[in-house]
Amino acid sequence: MSVTETRINLFDLDEDRMRAFFESMGEKPFRAQQVLKWIYHQGVTDFSLMTNLSRELRGKLGQVAELEPPKILSEQLSQDGTTKWLMGFGGGNAIETVFIPEPNRGTLCISSQVGCALNCTFCSTGAQGFNRNLSTGEIIGQVWQAARALGHERNGTRRITNVVLMGMGEPLLNFDAVIPALSLLRNDLGFGMAAKRVTLSTAGLVPGIDRLRDTIDVALAVSLHAPEDRLRESLVPLNRKYPIAELMRSCADYVSDKHKRTVTFEYTLIDGVNDHPEHAKKLVKLLRRLPSKLNLIPFNPFPGTSYRCSPEDRIRKFQSIVMEGGLIATVRKTRGGDIDAACGQLVGKVLDRTRRSQRIREQSQRA
Ligand code: SAH
């Protein structure tokens, strides 16, 4: 095995792991703080530039470690300022990362897996099939690369103020790599973001939500999309394993914790499928006792789907019913649609190991 293959990528280490790494080298643990600041505050990945480390330590790091972020393969800029990057990790796989600027914040949407194993029927990532989990370094490296591409702006409108794990993949199915990445987002030695500025979105993996509650403080988003099991199963197959009642129990526990937490429910509005006034009324019954917000997302079409977006007036009607019922509900503005950067449109480059994408292609050819 060559030396490079045995090198440890320091992007994979959160503060605890970085300390353990330096201790294992016979170094003082505070080296972890110095190196983290170089990486995340200064944007430096060249050990020889880390001038507060001894020359000897810099040399040693160069032999046993590396700082390898994902590679930016392409960048697309939408008319509305949304930016989408295709980021690659070698081996032919690539994921997408999206920056969404708004007047008072800049949200970066990152991916946690190459593809997705859950097969939600209205999501184009699902139709791509699944290849593998991303490592911690590949997850946090998206933020590092985007920050660099945006010029590490500390002020102005192209600064990353919020991070959402709403890109490709189901983050709670990649728990062990996602948690250290969340910890680097929260840590002052990393990106130093407040808990409410870091959002993990899940399709409803109940054991994962329960574990998350006891592990780290971040904002939770749950992709609900239907107020009843039968309908939800047809949209989010995972519902067969974790039905709505169990999901609600888990969400209630998440917010009832000692921390002041909130949960946001995401509800993609699909024409004639889940956008009837009856659905809105059922949603009110389901959510009104839970401290939560509802985010209504107009369905974004993608090639090969037969679903359509609900018409504007039905979206407004849906919103007014849930708000009259006492819920806090916003309609998500579609951003980056002209560059396929909107919710559910991220496809990256997935060397599908599940053969799902092939089956879907064959089915549509037969049809
Ligand atoms: N697996 C996680 C995170 C990725 S999806 C989850 O399910 O939450 C991020 C959000 O985009 C989810 O709420 C998802 O339901 C929504 N979404 C997926 N496809 C969409 C589409 N075609 N139009 C609008 N929203 C979509």
XYZ file of C-alpha atoms and ligand atoms in Angstrom:
393
model
C 0.000 0.000 0.000
C 1.375 3.426 -0.863
C 1.796 6.184 1.716
C -1.073 8.252 0.339
C -3.540 5.438 0.806
C -2.838 5.235 4.524
C -3.053 8.979 5.147
C -5.860 10.162 7.339
C -8.034 12.943 5.905
C -8.357 15.533 8.670
C -11.688 16.712 7.185
C -13.062 13.462 8.636
C -12.327 14.536 12.226
C -14.447 16.635 14.561
C -12.823 18.190 17.641
C -12.942 15.018 19.777
C -11.482 12.884 17.040
C -8.880 15.496 16.158
C -7.721 15.566 19.805
C -7.487 11.788 19.859
C -5.525 11.916 16.629
C -2.923 14.319 18.038
C -2.697 12.357 21.266
C -2.048 9.200 19.288
C 0.886 11.043 17.684
C 2.249 11.915 21.120
C 1.207 15.554 20.686
C -0.704 17.848 23.016
C -4.468 17.818 22.401
C -4.582 21.622 21.962
C -2.978 21.079 18.555
C -6.473 20.028 17.519
C -7.766 23.536 18.168
C -4.942 25.139 16.226
C -5.432 22.914 13.215
C -9.234 23.246 13.246
C -8.884 27.032 13.202
C -6.519 26.863 10.239
C -8.949 24.697 8.323
C -12.278 26.311 9.118
C -11.414 29.897 10.047
C -8.533 30.535 7.643
C -9.453 28.080 4.906
C -5.915 26.659 4.907
C -5.271 23.064 3.866
C -1.517 23.214 3.350
C 0.252 22.019 6.519
C 3.374 24.007 5.653
C 1.358 27.248 6.075
C 0.234 26.373 9.625
C 2.893 28.548 11.186
C 2.010 28.068 14.835
C 2.927 24.380 14.586
C 6.577 23.395 14.858
C 8.340 22.622 11.629
C 8.765 19.058 12.817
C 5.047 18.595 13.439
C 4.186 20.119 10.059
C 6.499 17.621 8.415
C 5.000 14.731 10.348
C 1.460 15.804 9.409
C 2.480 15.917 5.784
C 3.464 12.258 6.044
C 0.536 10.788 7.960
C -2.332 13.147 7.165
C -3.951 15.058 4.332
C -6.630 17.712 3.930
C -8.566 16.654 0.882
C -11.910 18.419 0.282
C -14.379 17.242 -2.386
C -13.567 18.558 -5.854
C -15.834 21.112 -7.499
C -16.607 19.589 -10.897
C -18.936 22.337 -12.065
C -20.760 25.428 -10.884
C -24.094 26.773 -12.132
C -25.575 30.140 -11.253
C -29.340 30.649 -11.381
C -30.953 33.920 -12.424
C -32.177 34.295 -8.840
C -28.637 34.030 -7.411
C -28.936 30.387 -6.368
C -25.687 28.528 -7.022
C -25.373 24.792 -7.560
C -22.129 22.840 -7.472
C -21.465 19.337 -8.617
C -18.869 17.931 -6.243
C -16.920 14.755 -6.873
C -15.020 12.326 -4.691
C -13.290 10.138 -7.236
C -14.627 6.774 -8.352
C -17.129 8.487 -10.651
C -19.598 9.503 -7.953
C -20.727 13.070 -7.495
C -23.314 14.913 -5.418
C -24.928 18.329 -5.570
C -24.679 21.206 -3.113
C -26.843 24.331 -3.396
C -26.460 27.868 -2.025
C -29.652 29.914 -1.690
C -29.113 33.619 -0.952
C -31.897 35.626 0.678
C -31.825 39.228 1.923
C -31.030 38.294 5.518
C -29.492 34.883 5.230
C -27.639 32.474 3.009
C -28.635 28.836 3.191
C -26.414 26.028 2.038
C -28.170 22.759 1.212
C -25.789 19.804 1.486
C -25.956 16.100 0.650
C -25.297 13.178 2.994
C -25.299 10.203 0.601
C -24.556 9.482 -3.049
C -28.111 8.852 -4.192
C -30.741 7.677 -1.746
C -32.061 4.267 -0.748
C -35.560 5.374 0.276
C -37.283 5.649 -3.093
C -39.831 8.363 -2.259
C -41.987 8.450 -5.361
C -41.934 12.228 -5.891
C -38.173 12.768 -5.518
C -35.726 12.564 -8.410
C -32.812 11.638 -6.126
C -34.772 8.511 -5.204
C -35.114 7.545 -8.848
C -31.314 7.708 -9.181
C -30.855 4.759 -6.851
C -28.179 4.521 -4.197
C -24.439 4.137 -4.204
C -22.907 4.854 -0.814
C -22.743 6.962 2.307
C -20.596 10.073 2.324
C -17.834 10.330 4.916
C -17.739 13.134 7.487
C -15.072 14.872 5.395
C -17.183 14.627 2.267
C -20.133 16.187 4.114
C -18.336 19.017 5.929
C -16.066 19.450 2.896
C -19.105 20.629 0.895
C -19.522 23.517 3.328
C -15.809 24.281 3.281
C -15.705 24.282 -0.520
C -18.871 26.358 -0.881
C -17.571 28.899 1.652
C -14.371 29.141 -0.343
C -16.176 29.422 -3.676
C -18.309 32.215 -2.202
C -15.140 33.956 -1.063
C -15.410 33.090 2.659
C -17.466 36.259 2.892
C -18.028 37.239 6.486
C -20.570 39.866 5.505
C -22.845 40.514 2.605
C -25.494 38.440 0.954
C -23.311 35.566 -0.253
C -22.329 34.415 3.196
C -23.417 31.028 4.535
C -25.500 31.641 7.666
C -27.545 28.410 7.676
C -26.894 24.842 6.650
C -29.629 22.327 5.855
C -29.109 18.615 5.273
C -31.792 18.539 2.598
C -29.728 17.611 -0.412
C -29.237 14.091 -1.700
C -29.639 11.211 0.737
C -31.231 10.344 4.059
C -28.914 11.770 6.736
C -30.167 9.528 9.544
C -29.215 6.439 7.531
C -25.650 7.774 7.634
C -25.716 8.679 11.311
C -22.108 7.968 12.265
C -20.643 10.202 9.561
C -23.317 12.909 9.855
C -22.947 13.543 13.603
C -19.271 14.669 13.522
C -20.150 16.874 10.528
C -22.980 18.476 12.533
C -20.592 18.913 15.426
C -18.123 20.783 13.165
C -20.948 23.029 11.969
C -21.899 23.851 15.567
C -18.398 24.070 17.066
C -16.815 27.529 17.375
C -13.567 26.022 16.110
C -15.497 24.960 13.008
C -18.302 27.026 11.476
C -19.728 28.114 14.855
C -23.407 27.994 13.921
C -26.237 28.174 16.448
C -28.415 25.056 16.795
C -31.364 26.669 15.018
C -29.191 27.440 11.980
C -28.299 23.807 11.349
C -31.219 21.704 10.115
C -31.306 17.976 9.578
C -34.142 16.808 7.367
C -35.354 13.221 7.560
C -37.968 11.163 5.756
C -38.972 9.895 9.220
C -36.454 7.358 10.441
C -37.802 7.027 13.986
C -34.820 5.290 15.677
C -32.534 7.877 14.087
C -34.599 10.810 15.429
C -34.551 9.223 18.895
C -30.783 8.819 18.738
C -30.274 12.337 17.397
C -32.224 13.743 20.357
C -29.662 12.315 22.780
C -26.622 13.193 20.681
C -26.581 16.791 19.432
C -28.739 19.876 19.354
C -29.865 20.854 15.866
C -33.139 21.866 14.249
C -35.182 18.940 12.979
C -37.191 18.869 9.756
C -39.447 15.935 8.967
C -40.718 15.191 5.487
C -44.348 14.406 6.191
C -46.225 14.939 2.895
C -49.446 13.232 4.026
C -51.632 13.240 7.147
C -52.635 9.559 6.938
C -50.708 6.298 6.652
C -52.163 4.905 3.414
C -51.383 8.040 1.443
C -48.007 8.557 3.112
C -46.981 4.992 2.292
C -47.594 5.673 -1.386
C -45.288 8.704 -1.268
C -42.711 7.740 1.366
C -42.360 3.921 1.434
C -40.453 4.194 4.728
C -43.832 4.904 6.342
C -44.594 1.166 6.238
C -41.810 0.640 8.728
C -42.401 3.768 10.822
C -46.049 4.815 10.581
C -47.277 8.325 11.387
C -48.252 7.660 15.023
C -44.762 6.446 15.856
C -43.225 9.331 13.958
C -45.340 11.843 15.906
C -44.318 10.255 19.204
C -40.666 10.567 18.221
C -41.063 14.214 17.110
C -42.891 15.086 20.341
C -40.017 13.589 22.321
C -37.510 15.526 20.252
C -39.078 18.878 21.123
C -40.024 18.029 24.716
C -36.368 17.735 25.596
C -34.754 20.181 28.016
C -33.552 22.249 25.053
C -35.790 24.708 23.297
C -36.225 22.811 20.091
C -38.666 23.020 17.239
C -39.603 20.655 14.491
C -40.574 21.734 11.004
C -42.786 19.476 8.927
C -42.220 19.565 5.201
C -45.214 18.936 2.987
C -44.722 18.800 -0.764
C -47.976 19.737 -2.483
C -48.736 17.444 -5.406
C -51.670 18.148 -7.706
C -54.666 15.929 -6.871
C -52.615 13.690 -4.568
C -52.235 15.312 -1.150
C -53.537 18.863 -1.637
C -57.278 18.433 -0.933
C -58.895 20.607 1.798
C -59.635 17.342 3.666
C -55.890 16.670 3.840
C -55.326 20.138 5.263
C -57.949 19.550 7.959
C -56.433 16.202 8.912
C -53.039 17.834 9.072
C -54.350 20.368 11.573
C -55.631 17.564 13.802
C -52.322 15.764 13.576
C -50.034 18.701 14.312
C -51.921 21.199 16.409
C -50.702 19.937 19.769
C -47.065 19.765 18.723
C -44.885 22.908 18.868
C -44.019 22.914 15.192
C -43.992 24.758 11.917
C -45.302 23.587 8.592
C -43.379 24.239 5.404
C -45.479 23.768 2.278
C -43.335 23.002 -0.761
C -44.805 23.313 -4.261
C -43.856 20.102 -6.077
C -40.897 20.547 -8.416
C -41.203 18.424 -11.540
C -38.314 16.398 -12.980
C -37.954 14.282 -16.113
C -39.977 11.070 -16.009
C -42.427 12.019 -13.234
C -46.177 12.000 -13.766
C -46.843 14.198 -10.712
C -47.617 17.856 -11.163
C -47.422 20.874 -8.923
C -50.667 21.966 -7.244
C -52.118 25.106 -8.793
C -51.417 28.361 -6.967
C -54.985 28.857 -5.683
C -55.079 25.342 -4.179
C -51.772 25.988 -2.428
C -53.179 29.235 -0.964
C -56.397 27.477 0.072
C -54.406 24.698 1.751
C -52.305 27.248 3.582
C -55.312 29.213 4.784
C -57.057 26.090 6.142
C -54.034 24.999 8.165
C -53.441 28.529 9.427
C -57.060 28.915 10.469
C -56.570 25.643 12.325
C -53.791 27.277 14.333
C -50.674 25.987 12.574
C -47.800 28.194 11.528
C -47.421 27.551 7.819
C -45.187 29.055 5.159
C -45.007 28.287 1.462
C -41.469 27.643 0.291
C -40.493 29.774 -2.659
C -39.014 27.661 -5.399
C -35.421 28.704 -5.989
C -32.939 27.742 -8.640
C -35.537 25.994 -10.814
C -33.766 27.121 -13.996
C -30.655 25.138 -13.024
C -32.478 22.093 -11.547
C -31.383 23.104 -8.064
C -34.827 23.074 -6.427
C -36.019 20.566 -3.798
C -36.120 17.054 -5.163
C -34.273 17.949 -8.356
C -30.763 17.043 -7.222
C -29.348 14.091 -9.060
C -25.541 14.400 -9.079
C -23.852 11.426 -10.639
C -24.802 8.201 -8.921
C -23.194 4.960 -10.019
C -26.298 3.137 -8.888
C -25.642 -0.106 -7.052
C -29.313 -0.887 -6.493
C -30.183 -1.100 -10.200
C -33.243 0.983 -9.424
C -32.446 3.639 -12.008
C -32.088 0.917 -14.654
C -35.420 -0.684 -13.704
C -37.135 2.704 -13.906
C -35.633 3.322 -17.360
C -36.778 -0.098 -18.553
C -40.287 0.451 -17.190
C -40.622 3.808 -18.893
C -39.389 2.352 -22.179
C -42.005 -0.417 -21.998
C -44.773 2.056 -21.123
N -34.046 12.451 2.966
C -34.284 13.689 3.631
C -33.576 14.897 3.023
C -33.665 15.098 1.520
S -35.170 15.685 0.812
C -35.776 13.933 3.709
O -36.541 13.168 3.157
O -36.180 14.863 4.375
C -35.366 17.364 1.151
C -36.818 17.840 0.984
O -37.204 17.995 -0.386
C -37.789 16.846 1.577
O -38.779 17.456 2.322
C -38.362 16.212 0.334
O -39.543 15.595 0.609
C -38.464 17.395 -0.585
N -38.666 16.989 -1.991
C -38.195 15.896 -2.590
N -38.573 15.854 -3.870
C -39.287 16.972 -4.117
C -39.916 17.519 -5.291
N -39.859 16.893 -6.466
N -40.544 18.685 -5.151
C -40.563 19.344 -3.979
N -39.994 18.889 -2.853
C -39.357 17.710 -2.912
